[in-house]
Short mmCIF file of C-alpha atoms and ligand atoms in Angstrom, two decimals:
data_model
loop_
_atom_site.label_atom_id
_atom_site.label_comp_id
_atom_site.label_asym_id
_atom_site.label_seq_id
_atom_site.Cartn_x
_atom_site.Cartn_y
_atom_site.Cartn_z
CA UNK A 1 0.00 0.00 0.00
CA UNK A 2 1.35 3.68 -0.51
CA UNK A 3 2.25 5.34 2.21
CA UNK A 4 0.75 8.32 0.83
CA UNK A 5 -3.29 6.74 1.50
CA UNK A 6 -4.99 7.94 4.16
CA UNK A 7 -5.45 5.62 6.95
CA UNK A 8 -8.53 4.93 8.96
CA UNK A 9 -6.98 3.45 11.86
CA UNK A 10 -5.44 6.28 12.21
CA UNK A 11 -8.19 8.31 11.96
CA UNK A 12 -10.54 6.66 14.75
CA UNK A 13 -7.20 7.44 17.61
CA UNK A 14 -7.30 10.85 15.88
CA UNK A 15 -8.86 12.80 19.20
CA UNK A 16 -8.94 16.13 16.92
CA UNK A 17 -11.72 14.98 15.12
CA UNK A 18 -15.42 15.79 16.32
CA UNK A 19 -17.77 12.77 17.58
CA UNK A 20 -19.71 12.99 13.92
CA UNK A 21 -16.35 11.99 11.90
CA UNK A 22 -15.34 9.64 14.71
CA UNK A 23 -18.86 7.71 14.97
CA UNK A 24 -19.41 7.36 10.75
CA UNK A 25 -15.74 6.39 10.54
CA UNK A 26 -16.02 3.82 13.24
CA UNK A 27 -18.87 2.13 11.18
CA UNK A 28 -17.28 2.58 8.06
CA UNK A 29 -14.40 0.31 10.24
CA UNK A 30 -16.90 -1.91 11.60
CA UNK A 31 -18.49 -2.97 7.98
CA UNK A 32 -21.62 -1.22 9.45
CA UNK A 33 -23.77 0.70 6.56
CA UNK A 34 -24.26 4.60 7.16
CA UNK A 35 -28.12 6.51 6.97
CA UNK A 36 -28.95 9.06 4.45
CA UNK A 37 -28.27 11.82 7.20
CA UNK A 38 -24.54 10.28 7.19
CA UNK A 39 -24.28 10.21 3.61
CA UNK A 40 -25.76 13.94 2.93
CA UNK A 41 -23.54 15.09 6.16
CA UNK A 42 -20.47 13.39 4.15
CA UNK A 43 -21.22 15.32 1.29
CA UNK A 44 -21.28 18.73 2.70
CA UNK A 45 -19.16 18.39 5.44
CA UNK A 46 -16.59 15.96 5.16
CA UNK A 47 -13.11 17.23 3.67
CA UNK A 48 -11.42 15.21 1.23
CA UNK A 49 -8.65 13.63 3.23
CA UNK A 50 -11.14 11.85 5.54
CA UNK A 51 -12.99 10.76 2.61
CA UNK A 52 -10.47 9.26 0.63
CA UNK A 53 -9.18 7.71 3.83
CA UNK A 54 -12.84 5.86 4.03
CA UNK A 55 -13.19 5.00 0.78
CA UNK A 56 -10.05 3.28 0.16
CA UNK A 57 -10.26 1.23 3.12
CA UNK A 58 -13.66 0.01 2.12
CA UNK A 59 -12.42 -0.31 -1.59
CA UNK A 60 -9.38 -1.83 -0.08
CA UNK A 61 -11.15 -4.53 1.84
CA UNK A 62 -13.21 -5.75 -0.79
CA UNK A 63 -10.36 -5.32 -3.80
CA UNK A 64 -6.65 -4.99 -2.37
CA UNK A 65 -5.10 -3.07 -4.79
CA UNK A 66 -6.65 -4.61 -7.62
CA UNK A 67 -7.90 -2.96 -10.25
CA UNK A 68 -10.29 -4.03 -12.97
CA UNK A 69 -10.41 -3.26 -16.60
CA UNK A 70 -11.73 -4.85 -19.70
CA UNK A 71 -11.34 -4.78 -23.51
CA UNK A 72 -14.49 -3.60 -25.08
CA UNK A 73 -15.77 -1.28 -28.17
CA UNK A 74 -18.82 0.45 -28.34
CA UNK A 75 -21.15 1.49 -31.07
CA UNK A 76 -23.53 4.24 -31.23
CA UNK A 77 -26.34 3.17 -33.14
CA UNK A 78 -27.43 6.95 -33.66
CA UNK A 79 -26.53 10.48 -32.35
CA UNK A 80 -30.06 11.56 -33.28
CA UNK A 81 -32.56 11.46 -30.19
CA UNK A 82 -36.36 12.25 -30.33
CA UNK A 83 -35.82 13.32 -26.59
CA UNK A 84 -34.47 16.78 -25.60
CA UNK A 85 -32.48 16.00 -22.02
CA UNK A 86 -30.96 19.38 -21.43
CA UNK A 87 -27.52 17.86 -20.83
CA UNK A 88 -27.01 16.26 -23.46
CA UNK A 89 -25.39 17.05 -27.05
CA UNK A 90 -27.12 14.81 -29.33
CA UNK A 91 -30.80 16.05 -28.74
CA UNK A 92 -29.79 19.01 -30.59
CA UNK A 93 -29.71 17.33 -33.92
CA UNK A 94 -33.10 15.68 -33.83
CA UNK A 95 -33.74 19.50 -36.06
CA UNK A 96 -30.82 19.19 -37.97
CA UNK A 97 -30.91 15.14 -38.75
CA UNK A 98 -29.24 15.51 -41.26
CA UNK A 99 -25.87 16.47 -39.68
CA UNK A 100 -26.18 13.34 -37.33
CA UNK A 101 -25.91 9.65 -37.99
CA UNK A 102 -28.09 6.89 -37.98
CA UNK A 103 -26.27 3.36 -39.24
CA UNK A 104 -27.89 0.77 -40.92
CA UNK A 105 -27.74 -2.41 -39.98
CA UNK A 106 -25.30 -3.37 -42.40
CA UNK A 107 -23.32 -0.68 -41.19
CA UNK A 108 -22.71 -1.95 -37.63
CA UNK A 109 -22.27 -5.13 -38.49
CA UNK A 110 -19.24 -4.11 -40.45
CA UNK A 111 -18.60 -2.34 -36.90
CA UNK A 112 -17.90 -5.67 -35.44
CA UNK A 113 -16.37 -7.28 -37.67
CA UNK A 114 -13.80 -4.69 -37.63
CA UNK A 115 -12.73 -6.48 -34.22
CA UNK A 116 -12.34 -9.67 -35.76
CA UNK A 117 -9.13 -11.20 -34.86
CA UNK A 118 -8.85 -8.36 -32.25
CA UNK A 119 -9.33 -9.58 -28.28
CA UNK A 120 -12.29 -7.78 -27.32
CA UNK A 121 -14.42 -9.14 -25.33
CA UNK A 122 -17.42 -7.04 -24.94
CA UNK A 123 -19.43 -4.64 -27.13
CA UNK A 124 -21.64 -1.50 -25.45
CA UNK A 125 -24.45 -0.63 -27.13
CA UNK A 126 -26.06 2.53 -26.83
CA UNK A 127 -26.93 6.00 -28.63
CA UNK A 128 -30.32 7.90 -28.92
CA UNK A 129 -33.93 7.24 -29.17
CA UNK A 130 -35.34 6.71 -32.77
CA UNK A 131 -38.33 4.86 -34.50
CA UNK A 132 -36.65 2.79 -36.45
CA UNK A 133 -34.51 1.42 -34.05
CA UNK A 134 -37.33 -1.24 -32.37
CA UNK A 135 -37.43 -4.15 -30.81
CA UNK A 136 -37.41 -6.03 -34.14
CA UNK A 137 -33.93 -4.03 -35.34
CA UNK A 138 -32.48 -4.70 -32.21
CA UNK A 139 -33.53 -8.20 -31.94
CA UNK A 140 -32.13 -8.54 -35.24
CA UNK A 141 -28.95 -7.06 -34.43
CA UNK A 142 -28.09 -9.43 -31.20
CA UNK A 143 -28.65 -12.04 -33.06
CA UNK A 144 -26.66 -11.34 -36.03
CA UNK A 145 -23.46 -10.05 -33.28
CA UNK A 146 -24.24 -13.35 -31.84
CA UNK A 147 -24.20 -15.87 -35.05
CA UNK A 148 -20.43 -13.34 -36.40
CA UNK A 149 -19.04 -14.11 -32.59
CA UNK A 150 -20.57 -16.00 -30.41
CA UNK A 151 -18.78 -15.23 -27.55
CA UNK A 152 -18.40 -11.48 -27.73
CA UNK A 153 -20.48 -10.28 -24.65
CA UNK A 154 -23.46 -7.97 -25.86
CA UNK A 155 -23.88 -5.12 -23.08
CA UNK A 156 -26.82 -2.73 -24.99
CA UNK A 157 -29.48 -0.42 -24.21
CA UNK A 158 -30.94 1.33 -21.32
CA UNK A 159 -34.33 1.40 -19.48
CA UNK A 160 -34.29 5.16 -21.59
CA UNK A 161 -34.61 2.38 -25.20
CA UNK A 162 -36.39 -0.76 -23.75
CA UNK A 163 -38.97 1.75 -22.29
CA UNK A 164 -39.70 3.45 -25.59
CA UNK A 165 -39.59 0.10 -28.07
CA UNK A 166 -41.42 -1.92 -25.55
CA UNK A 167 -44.21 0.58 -25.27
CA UNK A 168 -44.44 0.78 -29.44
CA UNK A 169 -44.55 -3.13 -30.06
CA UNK A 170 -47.32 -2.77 -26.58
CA UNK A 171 -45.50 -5.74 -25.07
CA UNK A 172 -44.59 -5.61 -20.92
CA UNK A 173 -41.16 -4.84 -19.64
CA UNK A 174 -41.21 -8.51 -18.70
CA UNK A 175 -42.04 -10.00 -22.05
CA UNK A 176 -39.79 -7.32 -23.89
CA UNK A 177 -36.58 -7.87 -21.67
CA UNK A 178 -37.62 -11.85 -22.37
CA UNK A 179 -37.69 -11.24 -25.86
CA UNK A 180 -34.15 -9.44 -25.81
CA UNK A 181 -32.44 -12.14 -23.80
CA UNK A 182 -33.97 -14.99 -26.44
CA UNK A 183 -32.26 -12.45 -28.98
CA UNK A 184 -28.88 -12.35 -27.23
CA UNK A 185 -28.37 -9.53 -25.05
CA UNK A 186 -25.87 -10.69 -21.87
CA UNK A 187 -26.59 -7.68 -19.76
CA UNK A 188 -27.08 -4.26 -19.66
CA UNK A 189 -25.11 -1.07 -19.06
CA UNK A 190 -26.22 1.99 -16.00
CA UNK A 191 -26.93 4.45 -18.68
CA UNK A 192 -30.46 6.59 -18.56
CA UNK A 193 -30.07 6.93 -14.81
CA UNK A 194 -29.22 10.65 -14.22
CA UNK A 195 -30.79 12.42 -11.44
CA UNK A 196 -33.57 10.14 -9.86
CA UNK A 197 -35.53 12.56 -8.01
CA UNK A 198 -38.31 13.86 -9.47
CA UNK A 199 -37.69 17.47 -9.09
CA UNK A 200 -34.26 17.37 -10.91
CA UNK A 201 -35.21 14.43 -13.78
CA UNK A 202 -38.24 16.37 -14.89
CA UNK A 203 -35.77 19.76 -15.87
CA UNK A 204 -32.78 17.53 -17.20
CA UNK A 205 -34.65 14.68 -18.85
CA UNK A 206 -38.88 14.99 -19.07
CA UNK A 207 -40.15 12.73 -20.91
CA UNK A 208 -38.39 9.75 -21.04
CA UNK A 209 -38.46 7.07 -18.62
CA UNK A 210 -39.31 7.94 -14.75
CA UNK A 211 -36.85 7.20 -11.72
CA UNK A 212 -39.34 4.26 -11.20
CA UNK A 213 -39.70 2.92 -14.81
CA UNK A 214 -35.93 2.70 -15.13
CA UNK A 215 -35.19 1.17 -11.69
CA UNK A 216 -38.40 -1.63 -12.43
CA UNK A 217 -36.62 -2.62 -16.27
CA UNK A 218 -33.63 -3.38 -13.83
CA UNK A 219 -34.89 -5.45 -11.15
CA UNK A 220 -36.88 -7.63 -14.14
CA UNK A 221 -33.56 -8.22 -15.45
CA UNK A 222 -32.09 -8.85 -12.50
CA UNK A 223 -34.99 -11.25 -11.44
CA UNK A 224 -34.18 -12.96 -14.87
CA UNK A 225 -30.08 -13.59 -13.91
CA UNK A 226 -28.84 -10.97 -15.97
CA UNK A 227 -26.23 -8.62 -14.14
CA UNK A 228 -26.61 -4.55 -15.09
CA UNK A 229 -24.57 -1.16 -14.18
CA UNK A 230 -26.09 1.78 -12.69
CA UNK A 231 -25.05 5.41 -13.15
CA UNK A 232 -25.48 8.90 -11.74
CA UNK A 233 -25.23 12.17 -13.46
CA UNK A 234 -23.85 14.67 -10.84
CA UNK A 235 -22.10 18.26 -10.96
CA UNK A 236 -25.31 20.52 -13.00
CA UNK A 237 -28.49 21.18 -11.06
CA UNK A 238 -28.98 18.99 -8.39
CA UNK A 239 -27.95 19.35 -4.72
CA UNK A 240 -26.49 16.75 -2.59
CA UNK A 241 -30.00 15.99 -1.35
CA UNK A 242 -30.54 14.35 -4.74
CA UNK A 243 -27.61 12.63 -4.85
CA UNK A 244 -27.75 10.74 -1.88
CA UNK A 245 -31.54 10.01 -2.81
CA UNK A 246 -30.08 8.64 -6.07
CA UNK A 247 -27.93 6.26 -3.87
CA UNK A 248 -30.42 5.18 -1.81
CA UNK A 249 -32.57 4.48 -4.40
CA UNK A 250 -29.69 2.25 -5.78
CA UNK A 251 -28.81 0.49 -2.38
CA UNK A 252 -32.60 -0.49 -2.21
CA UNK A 253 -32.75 -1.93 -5.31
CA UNK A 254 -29.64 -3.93 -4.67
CA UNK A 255 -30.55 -5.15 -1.58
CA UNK A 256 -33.63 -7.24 -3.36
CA UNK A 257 -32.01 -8.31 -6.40
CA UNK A 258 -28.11 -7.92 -5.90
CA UNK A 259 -28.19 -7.50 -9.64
CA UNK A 260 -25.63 -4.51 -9.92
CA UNK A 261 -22.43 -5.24 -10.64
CA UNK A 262 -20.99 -1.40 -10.97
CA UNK A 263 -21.82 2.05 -9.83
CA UNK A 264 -20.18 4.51 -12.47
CA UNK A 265 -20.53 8.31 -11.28
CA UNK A 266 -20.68 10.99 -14.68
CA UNK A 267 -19.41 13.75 -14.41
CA UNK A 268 -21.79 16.27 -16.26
CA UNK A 269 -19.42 17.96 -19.03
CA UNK A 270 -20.93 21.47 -20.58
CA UNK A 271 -20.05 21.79 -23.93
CA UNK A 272 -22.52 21.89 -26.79
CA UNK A 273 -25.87 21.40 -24.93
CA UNK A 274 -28.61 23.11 -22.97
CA UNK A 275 -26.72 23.65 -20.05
CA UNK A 276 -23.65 25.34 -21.32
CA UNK A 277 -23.89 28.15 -19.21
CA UNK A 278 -23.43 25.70 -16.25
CA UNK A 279 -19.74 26.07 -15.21
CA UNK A 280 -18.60 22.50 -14.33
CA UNK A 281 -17.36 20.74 -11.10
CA UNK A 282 -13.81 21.01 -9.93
CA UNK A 283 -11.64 17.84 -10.05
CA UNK A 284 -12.03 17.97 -6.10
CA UNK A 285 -15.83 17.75 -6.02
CA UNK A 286 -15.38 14.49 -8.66
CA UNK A 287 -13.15 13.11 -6.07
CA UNK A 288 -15.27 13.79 -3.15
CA UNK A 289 -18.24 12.40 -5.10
CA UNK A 290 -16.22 8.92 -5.92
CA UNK A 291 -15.97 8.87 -2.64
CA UNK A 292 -18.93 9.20 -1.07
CA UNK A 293 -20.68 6.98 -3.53
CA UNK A 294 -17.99 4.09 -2.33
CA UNK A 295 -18.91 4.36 1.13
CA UNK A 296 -22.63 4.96 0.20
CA UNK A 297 -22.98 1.79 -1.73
CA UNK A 298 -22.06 -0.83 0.51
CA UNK A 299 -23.92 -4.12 -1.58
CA UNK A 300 -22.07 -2.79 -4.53
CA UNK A 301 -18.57 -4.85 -5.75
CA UNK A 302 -17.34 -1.91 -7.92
CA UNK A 303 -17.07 1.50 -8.41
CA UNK A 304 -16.14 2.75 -11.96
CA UNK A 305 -14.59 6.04 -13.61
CA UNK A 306 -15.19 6.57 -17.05
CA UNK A 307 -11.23 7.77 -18.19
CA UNK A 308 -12.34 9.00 -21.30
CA UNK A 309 -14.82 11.84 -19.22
CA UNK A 310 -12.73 12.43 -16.46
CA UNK A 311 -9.11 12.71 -18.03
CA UNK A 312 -6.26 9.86 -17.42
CA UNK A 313 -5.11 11.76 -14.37
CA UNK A 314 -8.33 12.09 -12.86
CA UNK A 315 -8.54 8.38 -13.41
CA UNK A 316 -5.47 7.37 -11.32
CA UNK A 317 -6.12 9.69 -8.29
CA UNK A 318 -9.56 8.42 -8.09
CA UNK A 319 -8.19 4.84 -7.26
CA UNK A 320 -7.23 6.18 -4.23
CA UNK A 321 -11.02 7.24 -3.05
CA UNK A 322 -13.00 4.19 -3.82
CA UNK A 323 -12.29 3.49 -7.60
CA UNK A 324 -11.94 -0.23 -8.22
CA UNK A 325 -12.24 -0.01 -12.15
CA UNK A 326 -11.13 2.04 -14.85
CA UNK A 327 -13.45 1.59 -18.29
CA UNK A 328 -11.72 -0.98 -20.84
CA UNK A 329 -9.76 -0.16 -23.47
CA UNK A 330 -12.03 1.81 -25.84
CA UNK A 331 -11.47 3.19 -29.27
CA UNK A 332 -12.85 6.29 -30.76
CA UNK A 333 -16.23 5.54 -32.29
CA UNK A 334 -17.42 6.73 -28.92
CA UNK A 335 -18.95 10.58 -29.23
CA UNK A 336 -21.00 10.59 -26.87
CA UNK A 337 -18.49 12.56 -24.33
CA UNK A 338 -16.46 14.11 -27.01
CA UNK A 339 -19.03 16.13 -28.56
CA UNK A 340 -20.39 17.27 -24.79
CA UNK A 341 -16.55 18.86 -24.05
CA UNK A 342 -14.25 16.23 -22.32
CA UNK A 343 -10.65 16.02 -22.82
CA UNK A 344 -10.70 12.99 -24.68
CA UNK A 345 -11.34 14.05 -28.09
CA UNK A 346 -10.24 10.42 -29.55
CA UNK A 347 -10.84 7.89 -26.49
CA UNK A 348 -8.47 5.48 -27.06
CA UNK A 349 -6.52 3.58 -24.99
CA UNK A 350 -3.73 0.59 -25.62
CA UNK A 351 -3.98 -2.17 -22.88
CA UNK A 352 -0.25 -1.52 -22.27
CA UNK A 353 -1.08 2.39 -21.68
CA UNK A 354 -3.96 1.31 -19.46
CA UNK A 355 -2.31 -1.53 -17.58
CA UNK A 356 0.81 1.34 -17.18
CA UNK A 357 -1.67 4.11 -15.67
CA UNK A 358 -2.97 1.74 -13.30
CA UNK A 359 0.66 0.60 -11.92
CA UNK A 360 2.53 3.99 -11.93
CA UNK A 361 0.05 4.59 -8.67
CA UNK A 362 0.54 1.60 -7.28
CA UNK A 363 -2.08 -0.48 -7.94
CA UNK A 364 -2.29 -4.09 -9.46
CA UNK A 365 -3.96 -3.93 -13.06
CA UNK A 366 -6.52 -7.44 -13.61
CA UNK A 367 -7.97 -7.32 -17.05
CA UNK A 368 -11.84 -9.05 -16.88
CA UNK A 369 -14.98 -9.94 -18.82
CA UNK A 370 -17.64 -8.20 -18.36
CA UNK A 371 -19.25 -10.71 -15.19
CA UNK A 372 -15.56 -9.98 -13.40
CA UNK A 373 -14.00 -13.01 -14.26
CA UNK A 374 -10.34 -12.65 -14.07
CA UNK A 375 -8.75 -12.67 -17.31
CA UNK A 376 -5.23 -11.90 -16.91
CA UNK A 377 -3.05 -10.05 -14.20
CA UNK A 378 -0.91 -8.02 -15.34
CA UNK A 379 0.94 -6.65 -12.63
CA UNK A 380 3.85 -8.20 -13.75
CA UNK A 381 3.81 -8.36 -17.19
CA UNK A 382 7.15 -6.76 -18.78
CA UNK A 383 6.15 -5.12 -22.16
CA UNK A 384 8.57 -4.72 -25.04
CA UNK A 385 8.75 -1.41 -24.54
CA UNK A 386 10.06 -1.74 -20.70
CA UNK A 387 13.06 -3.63 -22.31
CA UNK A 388 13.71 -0.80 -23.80
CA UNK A 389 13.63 1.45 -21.48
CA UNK A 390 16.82 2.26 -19.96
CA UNK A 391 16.44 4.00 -16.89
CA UNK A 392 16.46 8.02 -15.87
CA UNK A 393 19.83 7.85 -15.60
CA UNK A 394 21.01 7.43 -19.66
CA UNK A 395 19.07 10.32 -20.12
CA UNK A 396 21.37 13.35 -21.03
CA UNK A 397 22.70 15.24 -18.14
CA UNK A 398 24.60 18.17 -19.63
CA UNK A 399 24.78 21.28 -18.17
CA UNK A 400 24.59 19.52 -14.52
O1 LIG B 501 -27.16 8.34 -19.52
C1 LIG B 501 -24.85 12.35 -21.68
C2 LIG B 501 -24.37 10.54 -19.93
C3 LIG B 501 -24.84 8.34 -20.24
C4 LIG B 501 -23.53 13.90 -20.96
O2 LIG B 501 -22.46 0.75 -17.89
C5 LIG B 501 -23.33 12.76 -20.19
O3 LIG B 501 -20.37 0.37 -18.25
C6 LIG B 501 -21.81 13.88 -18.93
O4 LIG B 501 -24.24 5.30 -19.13
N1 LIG B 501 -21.95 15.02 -19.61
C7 LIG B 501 -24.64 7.15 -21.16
N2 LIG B 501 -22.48 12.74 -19.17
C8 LIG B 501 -23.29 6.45 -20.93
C9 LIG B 501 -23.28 5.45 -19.83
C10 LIG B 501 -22.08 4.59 -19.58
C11 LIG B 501 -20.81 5.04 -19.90
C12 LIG B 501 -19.72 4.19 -19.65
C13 LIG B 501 -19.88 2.93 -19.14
C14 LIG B 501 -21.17 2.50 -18.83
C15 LIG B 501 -21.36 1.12 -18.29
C16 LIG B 501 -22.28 3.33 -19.04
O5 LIG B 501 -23.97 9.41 -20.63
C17 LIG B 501 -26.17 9.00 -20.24
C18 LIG B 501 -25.85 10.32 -19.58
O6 LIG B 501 -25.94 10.21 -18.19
N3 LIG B 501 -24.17 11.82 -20.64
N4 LIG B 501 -24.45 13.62 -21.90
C19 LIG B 501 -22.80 15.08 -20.64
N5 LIG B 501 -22.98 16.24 -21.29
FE1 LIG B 502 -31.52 10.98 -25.99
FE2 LIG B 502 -30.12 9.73 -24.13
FE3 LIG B 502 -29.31 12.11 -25.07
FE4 LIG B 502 -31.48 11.96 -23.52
S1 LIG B 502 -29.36 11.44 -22.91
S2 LIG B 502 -31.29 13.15 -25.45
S3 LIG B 502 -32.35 10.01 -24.15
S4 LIG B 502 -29.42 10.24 -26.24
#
């Protein structure tokens, strides 16, 4: 462990600290879940230090320092959207259609087979809301990824899609989601989730599914076996109240089904949408926010951060405050974050750059499949390029 992680042992002997950080870091200790009070007094209170110290216990207890990633691609089916979320940069074009895409099926079938002979193991599935994508198209397309590679996991869709192409073929969530596995789908991603709470989802995304709707299409799939990811918009509108409702929403659900595998925080980024005049969060309150969610969440396994939204460097500082799992190695046909202003203009990532981030802080890099099987460990593995590395000290040293 680095010496440079907060400790919580430490903390609890710390008699400087008032009874409210002593008593929520003595259950954090103990394995004992904190209240909603806890969790919105964490939020506004708490300074970073003591959070990070909590987080990375508990994400220390349940992971060492191992740290997840996978190899996966993703295809957005279209950037058109016939909803108008105020966040986001594709409901813009559903005026201007014609400056978007919308791929045939033909089209993203080429997609995958681009990956042929390439060691992917998952594709992500999702872009906007549009008529012709149903659940005939869709059914079609699982089953056509599935016949091309049978064993490429299919993670597509949110409650956002099932929602809308259930309701036009008027078939129940149940029969719909039935339908979907028969076609292939393996499980799905958190996506759709934003804010919960009523008074925040009805500014940043009326009209499409409700806090309830989306939560229900999860617990059918989870009642079915399939595994699914939640996620949380944060950092526009909402206050802390309606984060921490967010969470417990989550933490309810998973106590019923245990059907969540991953809690991914997103970071709301401000260009090219509605709510550009929104300044966005500082790197502190994303840190803060990975943390609290960690020590929120206590049925979850793993807490992700999306590299491509957050930066690289964002990415390894978070695995010190409750970050377990850093988003696979993805190329660029994802626009999604690009177009709404994050760093990452071309998200891509080599394994060896990934597996590299992950061990200059210290931590052990374990590629998976999407279910968290272990794939390969690669804390030791010596690239090519390390051969050729030789050392800080060949470097020039004139003028010393
Ligand atoms: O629901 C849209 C978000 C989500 C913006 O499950 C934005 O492994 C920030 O859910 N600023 C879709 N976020 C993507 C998603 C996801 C991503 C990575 C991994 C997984 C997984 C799921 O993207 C949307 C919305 O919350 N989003 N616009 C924006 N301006
Ligand atoms: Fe459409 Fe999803 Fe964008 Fe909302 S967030 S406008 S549902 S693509």
């Amino acid at each position: 462990m680095l010496q440079s992680r907060g400790n919580l042992f430490q903390l609890l002997d710390d008699n400087r600290l008032s009874a409210d950080h002593r008593a929520v870091a003595g259950k954090v200790a103990g394995g004992e879940r904190i209240s909603a009070d806890e969790g919105a007094w964490l939020f506004q209170e708490a300074d970073l230090g003591y959070l990070g110290a909590l987080a990375n216990h508990i994400r220390e207890q349940k992971h060492g320092d191992r740290t997840f990633f996978n190899r996966n691609f993703h295809i957005e089916p279209t950037n058109v959207c016939l909803y108008t979320c105020t966040f986001c940069s594709y409901s813009r074009l559903i005026k201007e259609r014609k400056d978007g895409w919308e791929y045939t099926m033909d089209e993203m079938m080429d997609m995958v087979r681009a990956y042929d002979g390439h060691p992917v193991t998952e594709v992500h599935i999702v872009g906007g809301v549009l008529p012709q994508y149903d659940v005939a198209f869709y059914s079609e397309l699982f089953r056509k990824i599935k016949q091309h590679r049978p064993e490429l996991h299919i993670k597509a869709l949110t409650p956002v899609e099932y929602h809308y192409i259930f309701k036009k073929a008027k078939i129940s969530y149940e029969e719909g989601m039935k339908q979907m596995k028969e076609a292939g789908l393996d499980s799905m991603p958190g996506g759709g989730a934003e804010i919960f709470h009523p008074e925040i989802r009805d500014q940043i995304a009326g009209g499409k599914c409700s806090a309830d709707q989306w939560l229900r299409i999860h617990e059918i799939w989870h009642e079915m076996g399939g595994r699914s990811n939640a996620t949380m918009l944060y950092g526009h509108i909402e206050k802390y109240e309606h984060r921490v409702d967010h969470l417990e929403r989550l933490r309810q659900l998973q106590d019923k089904t245990g059907g969540f595998q991953t809690f991914i925080p997103l970071k709301f980024r401000n260009k090219d949408n509605q709510m550009s005049h929104l300044p966005e969060v500082s790197v502190l309150e994303d840190l803060r926010n990975y943390a609290v969610s960690r020590i929120y969440l206590d049925n979850f396994d793993h807490i992700k951060a999306y590299w491509p939204m957050i930066s690289r460097d964002v990415a390894q500082i978070s695995l010190a405050f409750g970050v377990d799992d850093i988003d696979g190695t993805i190329d660029d046909t994802t626009r999604i974050y690009s177009m709404a202003g994050s760093e990452e203009q071309n998200p891509a990532m080599t394994t060896e750059e990934l597996v590299k981030l992950v061990r200059q802080v210290g931590r052990k890099p374990i590629e998976r499949d999407t279910l968290y099987n272990v794939l390969n460990d690669y804390t030791d593995v010596v690239f090519e390029s390390d051969k050729e590395f030789r050392g800080y000290f060949s470097l020039p040293v004139a003028n010393q």
